[in-house]
Amino acid sequence: MSMAPGEYVSVSSQADTERADLDIERRELEQDTESERRELAAIYMKRGLEAPLARQVAEQLMEHHALGAHARDELGISETLKARPIQAAITSAITFSVGAAVPLPAVLLSPHELLPYVASASALFFLTVLGALAARAGGSRPLHGALRVAFWGALAMLITGAVGNLFDTRS
């Protein structure tokens, strides 16, 4: 459950930054509309539009919704990409709970003397499978996703084990 509040705090900080950036942009639009229009046109020229068309697009978008155009094209903030702390916290809580529950049957059925090995191996196995599934769902190569998650998962387990041994947490 610690992941959900951590995710909430992290995404809330991102949302705070987005709000602050939008406040700055709002003030800039109020103080110097023409400069902001040129700035937006320059963004479109960098993306490949010719100068006259870039100016025309900037002007029309600013007439329609100036702050929205700057938020999206200058700051990279859109309704679909907007930070959502509650959604992130719930998603994190659910995914980490499911991820923690998946290796439990293997752990519950293993002999006591093999418990550390079974727990590590099953967790790493399921991390690898879930990494492949997540990559595939995201349109990426499953092998790449599987190897990335397996590597970082194994590294995290090794570091956790090393710290545990350092502080002799088995007693």
mmCIF file of C-alpha atoms in Angstrom:
data_model
loop_
_atom_site.group_PDB
_atom_site.id
_atom_site.type_symbol
_atom_site.label_atom_id
_atom_site.label_comp_id
_atom_site.label_asym_id
_atom_site.label_seq_id
_atom_site.Cartn_x
_atom_site.Cartn_y
_atom_site.Cartn_z
ATOM 1 C CA MET A 1 0.000 0.000 0.000
ATOM 2 C CA SER A 2 2.974 2.328 0.339
ATOM 3 C CA MET A 3 3.188 2.602 -3.451
ATOM 4 C CA ALA A 4 -0.223 4.267 -3.791
ATOM 5 C CA PRO A 5 0.540 7.268 -1.546
ATOM 6 C CA GLY A 6 3.992 7.538 -3.124
ATOM 7 C CA GLU A 7 2.462 7.611 -6.579
ATOM 8 C CA TYR A 8 -0.161 10.119 -5.427
ATOM 9 C CA VAL A 9 2.514 12.450 -4.042
ATOM 10 C CA SER A 10 4.665 12.107 -7.145
ATOM 11 C CA VAL A 11 1.849 12.774 -9.607
ATOM 12 C CA SER A 12 0.460 15.558 -7.392
ATOM 13 C CA SER A 13 3.841 17.270 -7.614
ATOM 14 C CA GLN A 14 3.691 16.918 -11.380
ATOM 15 C CA ALA A 15 0.162 18.400 -11.375
ATOM 16 C CA ASP A 16 1.385 21.306 -9.203
ATOM 17 C CA THR A 17 4.155 21.995 -11.701
ATOM 18 C CA GLU A 18 1.667 21.898 -14.568
ATOM 19 C CA ARG A 19 -0.610 24.385 -12.756
ATOM 20 C CA ALA A 20 2.319 26.708 -12.042
ATOM 21 C CA ASP A 21 3.442 26.530 -15.682
ATOM 22 C CA LEU A 22 -0.095 27.329 -16.838
ATOM 23 C CA ASP A 23 -0.278 30.304 -14.448
ATOM 24 C CA ILE A 24 2.990 31.666 -15.861
ATOM 25 C CA GLU A 25 1.737 31.129 -19.414
ATOM 26 C CA ARG A 26 -1.576 32.835 -18.589
ATOM 27 C CA ARG A 27 0.304 35.908 -17.294
ATOM 28 C CA GLU A 28 2.568 35.981 -20.334
ATOM 29 C CA LEU A 29 -0.463 35.857 -22.628
ATOM 30 C CA GLU A 30 -2.053 38.778 -20.756
ATOM 31 C CA GLN A 31 1.136 40.855 -20.786
ATOM 32 C CA ASP A 32 2.450 40.278 -24.321
ATOM 33 C CA THR A 33 0.087 38.489 -26.685
ATOM 34 C CA GLU A 34 2.093 39.300 -29.798
ATOM 35 C CA SER A 35 5.302 37.846 -28.394
ATOM 36 C CA GLU A 36 3.412 34.695 -27.411
ATOM 37 C CA ARG A 37 1.939 34.450 -30.907
ATOM 38 C CA ARG A 38 5.452 34.666 -32.411
ATOM 39 C CA GLU A 39 6.654 32.051 -29.938
ATOM 40 C CA LEU A 40 3.874 29.664 -30.969
ATOM 41 C CA ALA A 41 4.551 30.277 -34.677
ATOM 42 C CA ALA A 42 8.247 29.510 -34.079
ATOM 43 C CA ILE A 43 7.275 26.176 -32.522
ATOM 44 C CA TYR A 44 5.267 25.295 -35.631
ATOM 45 C CA MET A 45 8.131 26.339 -37.920
ATOM 46 C CA LYS A 46 10.481 24.036 -35.972
ATOM 47 C CA ARG A 47 7.982 21.262 -36.645
ATOM 48 C CA GLY A 48 8.192 21.896 -40.378
ATOM 49 C CA LEU A 49 5.551 24.487 -41.291
ATOM 50 C CA GLU A 50 6.534 27.366 -43.530
ATOM 51 C CA ALA A 51 6.568 30.751 -41.789
ATOM 52 C CA PRO A 52 3.337 32.186 -43.273
ATOM 53 C CA LEU A 53 1.370 29.031 -42.473
ATOM 54 C CA ALA A 54 2.930 28.777 -38.991
ATOM 55 C CA ARG A 55 1.858 32.362 -38.235
ATOM 56 C CA GLN A 56 -1.638 31.674 -39.557
ATOM 57 C CA VAL A 57 -2.001 28.502 -37.475
ATOM 58 C CA ALA A 58 -0.701 30.276 -34.362
ATOM 59 C CA GLU A 59 -3.118 33.149 -34.871
ATOM 60 C CA GLN A 60 -6.148 30.932 -35.418
ATOM 61 C CA LEU A 61 -5.352 28.676 -32.475
ATOM 62 C CA MET A 62 -4.796 31.658 -30.201
ATOM 63 C CA GLU A 63 -8.123 33.165 -31.281
ATOM 64 C CA HIS A 64 -9.840 29.891 -30.452
ATOM 65 C CA HIS A 65 -8.066 29.090 -27.149
ATOM 66 C CA ALA A 66 -4.711 30.781 -26.599
ATOM 67 C CA LEU A 67 -3.854 29.135 -23.281
ATOM 68 C CA GLY A 68 -4.839 25.698 -24.593
ATOM 69 C CA ALA A 69 -2.630 26.110 -27.673
ATOM 70 C CA HIS A 70 0.363 27.173 -25.573
ATOM 71 C CA ALA A 71 -0.276 24.485 -22.960
ATOM 72 C CA ARG A 72 -0.352 21.774 -25.601
ATOM 73 C CA ASP A 73 2.316 22.934 -28.041
ATOM 74 C CA GLU A 74 4.736 24.856 -25.826
ATOM 75 C CA LEU A 75 4.405 23.072 -22.483
ATOM 76 C CA GLY A 76 3.285 19.622 -23.633
ATOM 77 C CA ILE A 77 0.213 19.656 -21.375
ATOM 78 C CA SER A 78 -3.031 18.320 -22.799
ATOM 79 C CA GLU A 79 -6.198 16.893 -21.308
ATOM 80 C CA THR A 80 -5.141 13.359 -22.231
ATOM 81 C CA LEU A 81 -1.632 13.709 -20.803
ATOM 82 C CA LYS A 82 -2.621 15.748 -17.758
ATOM 83 C CA ALA A 83 -1.377 14.495 -14.380
ATOM 84 C CA ARG A 84 -4.130 12.667 -12.451
ATOM 85 C CA PRO A 85 -2.953 11.866 -8.893
ATOM 86 C CA ILE A 86 -6.011 9.874 -7.735
ATOM 87 C CA GLN A 87 -6.034 7.728 -10.883
ATOM 88 C CA ALA A 88 -2.286 7.111 -10.513
ATOM 89 C CA ALA A 89 -2.653 6.136 -6.842
ATOM 90 C CA ILE A 90 -5.512 3.695 -7.494
ATOM 91 C CA THR A 91 -3.734 2.158 -10.476
ATOM 92 C CA SER A 92 -0.548 1.792 -8.460
ATOM 93 C CA ALA A 93 -2.351 0.176 -5.516
ATOM 94 C CA ILE A 94 -4.143 -2.318 -7.757
ATOM 95 C CA THR A 95 -1.165 -3.248 -9.925
ATOM 96 C CA PHE A 96 1.243 -3.624 -7.014
ATOM 97 C CA SER A 97 -1.287 -5.689 -5.039
ATOM 98 C CA VAL A 98 -1.906 -8.011 -7.980
ATOM 99 C CA GLY A 99 1.817 -8.180 -8.703
ATOM 100 C CA ALA A 100 2.554 -9.108 -5.104
ATOM 101 C CA ALA A 101 -0.177 -11.760 -5.033
ATOM 102 C CA VAL A 102 0.874 -13.565 -8.224
ATOM 103 C CA PRO A 103 3.929 -15.405 -6.762
ATOM 104 C CA LEU A 104 2.138 -16.265 -3.484
ATOM 105 C CA PRO A 105 0.971 -19.777 -4.485
ATOM 106 C CA ALA A 106 4.560 -20.807 -5.284
ATOM 107 C CA VAL A 107 5.752 -19.391 -1.963
ATOM 108 C CA LEU A 108 2.951 -21.051 0.012
ATOM 109 C CA LEU A 109 3.664 -24.453 -1.561
ATOM 110 C CA SER A 110 7.454 -24.373 -1.230
ATOM 111 C CA PRO A 111 9.409 -26.141 1.518
ATOM 112 C CA HIS A 112 10.628 -23.766 4.233
ATOM 113 C CA GLU A 113 14.322 -24.294 3.454
ATOM 114 C CA LEU A 114 13.776 -23.302 -0.190
ATOM 115 C CA LEU A 115 11.561 -20.308 0.552
ATOM 116 C CA PRO A 116 14.060 -17.529 -0.281
ATOM 117 C CA TYR A 117 14.954 -19.186 -3.595
ATOM 118 C CA VAL A 118 11.375 -19.977 -4.593
ATOM 119 C CA ALA A 119 10.209 -16.471 -3.649
ATOM 120 C CA SER A 120 12.992 -14.835 -5.656
ATOM 121 C CA ALA A 121 12.678 -17.125 -8.671
ATOM 122 C CA SER A 122 8.880 -16.946 -8.872
ATOM 123 C CA ALA A 123 8.848 -13.176 -8.408
ATOM 124 C CA LEU A 124 11.484 -12.754 -11.112
ATOM 125 C CA PHE A 125 9.652 -15.146 -13.429
ATOM 126 C CA PHE A 126 6.353 -13.287 -13.045
ATOM 127 C CA LEU A 127 8.074 -9.914 -13.388
ATOM 128 C CA THR A 128 9.527 -11.108 -16.685
ATOM 129 C CA VAL A 129 6.152 -12.359 -17.943
ATOM 130 C CA LEU A 130 4.384 -9.167 -16.877
ATOM 131 C CA GLY A 131 7.130 -7.052 -18.473
ATOM 132 C CA ALA A 132 6.587 -8.862 -21.775
ATOM 133 C CA LEU A 133 2.806 -8.463 -21.529
ATOM 134 C CA ALA A 134 3.090 -4.753 -20.686
ATOM 135 C CA ALA A 135 5.455 -4.160 -23.605
ATOM 136 C CA ARG A 136 3.153 -6.003 -25.968
ATOM 137 C CA ALA A 137 0.112 -4.066 -24.718
ATOM 138 C CA GLY A 138 2.053 -0.843 -25.274
ATOM 139 C CA GLY A 139 2.987 -1.825 -28.825
ATOM 140 C CA SER A 140 6.633 -2.494 -28.013
ATOM 141 C CA ARG A 141 8.739 -5.634 -28.407
ATOM 142 C CA PRO A 142 7.860 -8.131 -25.654
ATOM 143 C CA LEU A 143 11.414 -9.451 -25.354
ATOM 144 C CA HIS A 144 12.765 -5.952 -24.773
ATOM 145 C CA GLY A 145 10.155 -5.261 -22.078
ATOM 146 C CA ALA A 146 10.707 -8.637 -20.443
ATOM 147 C CA LEU A 147 14.483 -8.213 -20.289
ATOM 148 C CA ARG A 148 14.228 -4.656 -18.962
ATOM 149 C CA VAL A 149 11.846 -5.607 -16.156
ATOM 150 C CA ALA A 150 13.812 -8.777 -15.355
ATOM 151 C CA PHE A 151 17.090 -6.857 -15.143
ATOM 152 C CA TRP A 152 15.785 -4.083 -12.906
ATOM 153 C CA GLY A 153 13.741 -6.517 -10.815
ATOM 154 C CA ALA A 154 16.778 -8.746 -10.269
ATOM 155 C CA LEU A 155 18.923 -5.727 -9.422
ATOM 156 C CA ALA A 156 16.337 -4.504 -6.897
ATOM 157 C CA MET A 157 16.195 -7.971 -5.311
ATOM 158 C CA LEU A 158 19.984 -8.195 -5.116
ATOM 159 C CA ILE A 159 20.285 -4.781 -3.487
ATOM 160 C CA THR A 160 17.453 -5.550 -1.058
ATOM 161 C CA GLY A 161 19.081 -8.870 -0.171
ATOM 162 C CA ALA A 162 22.480 -7.223 0.296
ATOM 163 C CA VAL A 163 21.037 -4.567 2.591
ATOM 164 C CA GLY A 164 19.145 -7.272 4.502
ATOM 165 C CA ASN A 165 22.357 -9.264 4.969
ATOM 166 C CA LEU A 166 24.267 -6.146 5.950
ATOM 167 C CA PHE A 167 21.811 -5.463 8.759
ATOM 168 C CA ASP A 168 21.206 -9.164 9.491
ATOM 169 C CA THR A 169 17.433 -8.901 9.148
ATOM 170 C CA ARG A 170 16.825 -12.663 9.076
ATOM 171 C CA SER A 171 16.712 -13.074 12.839
#
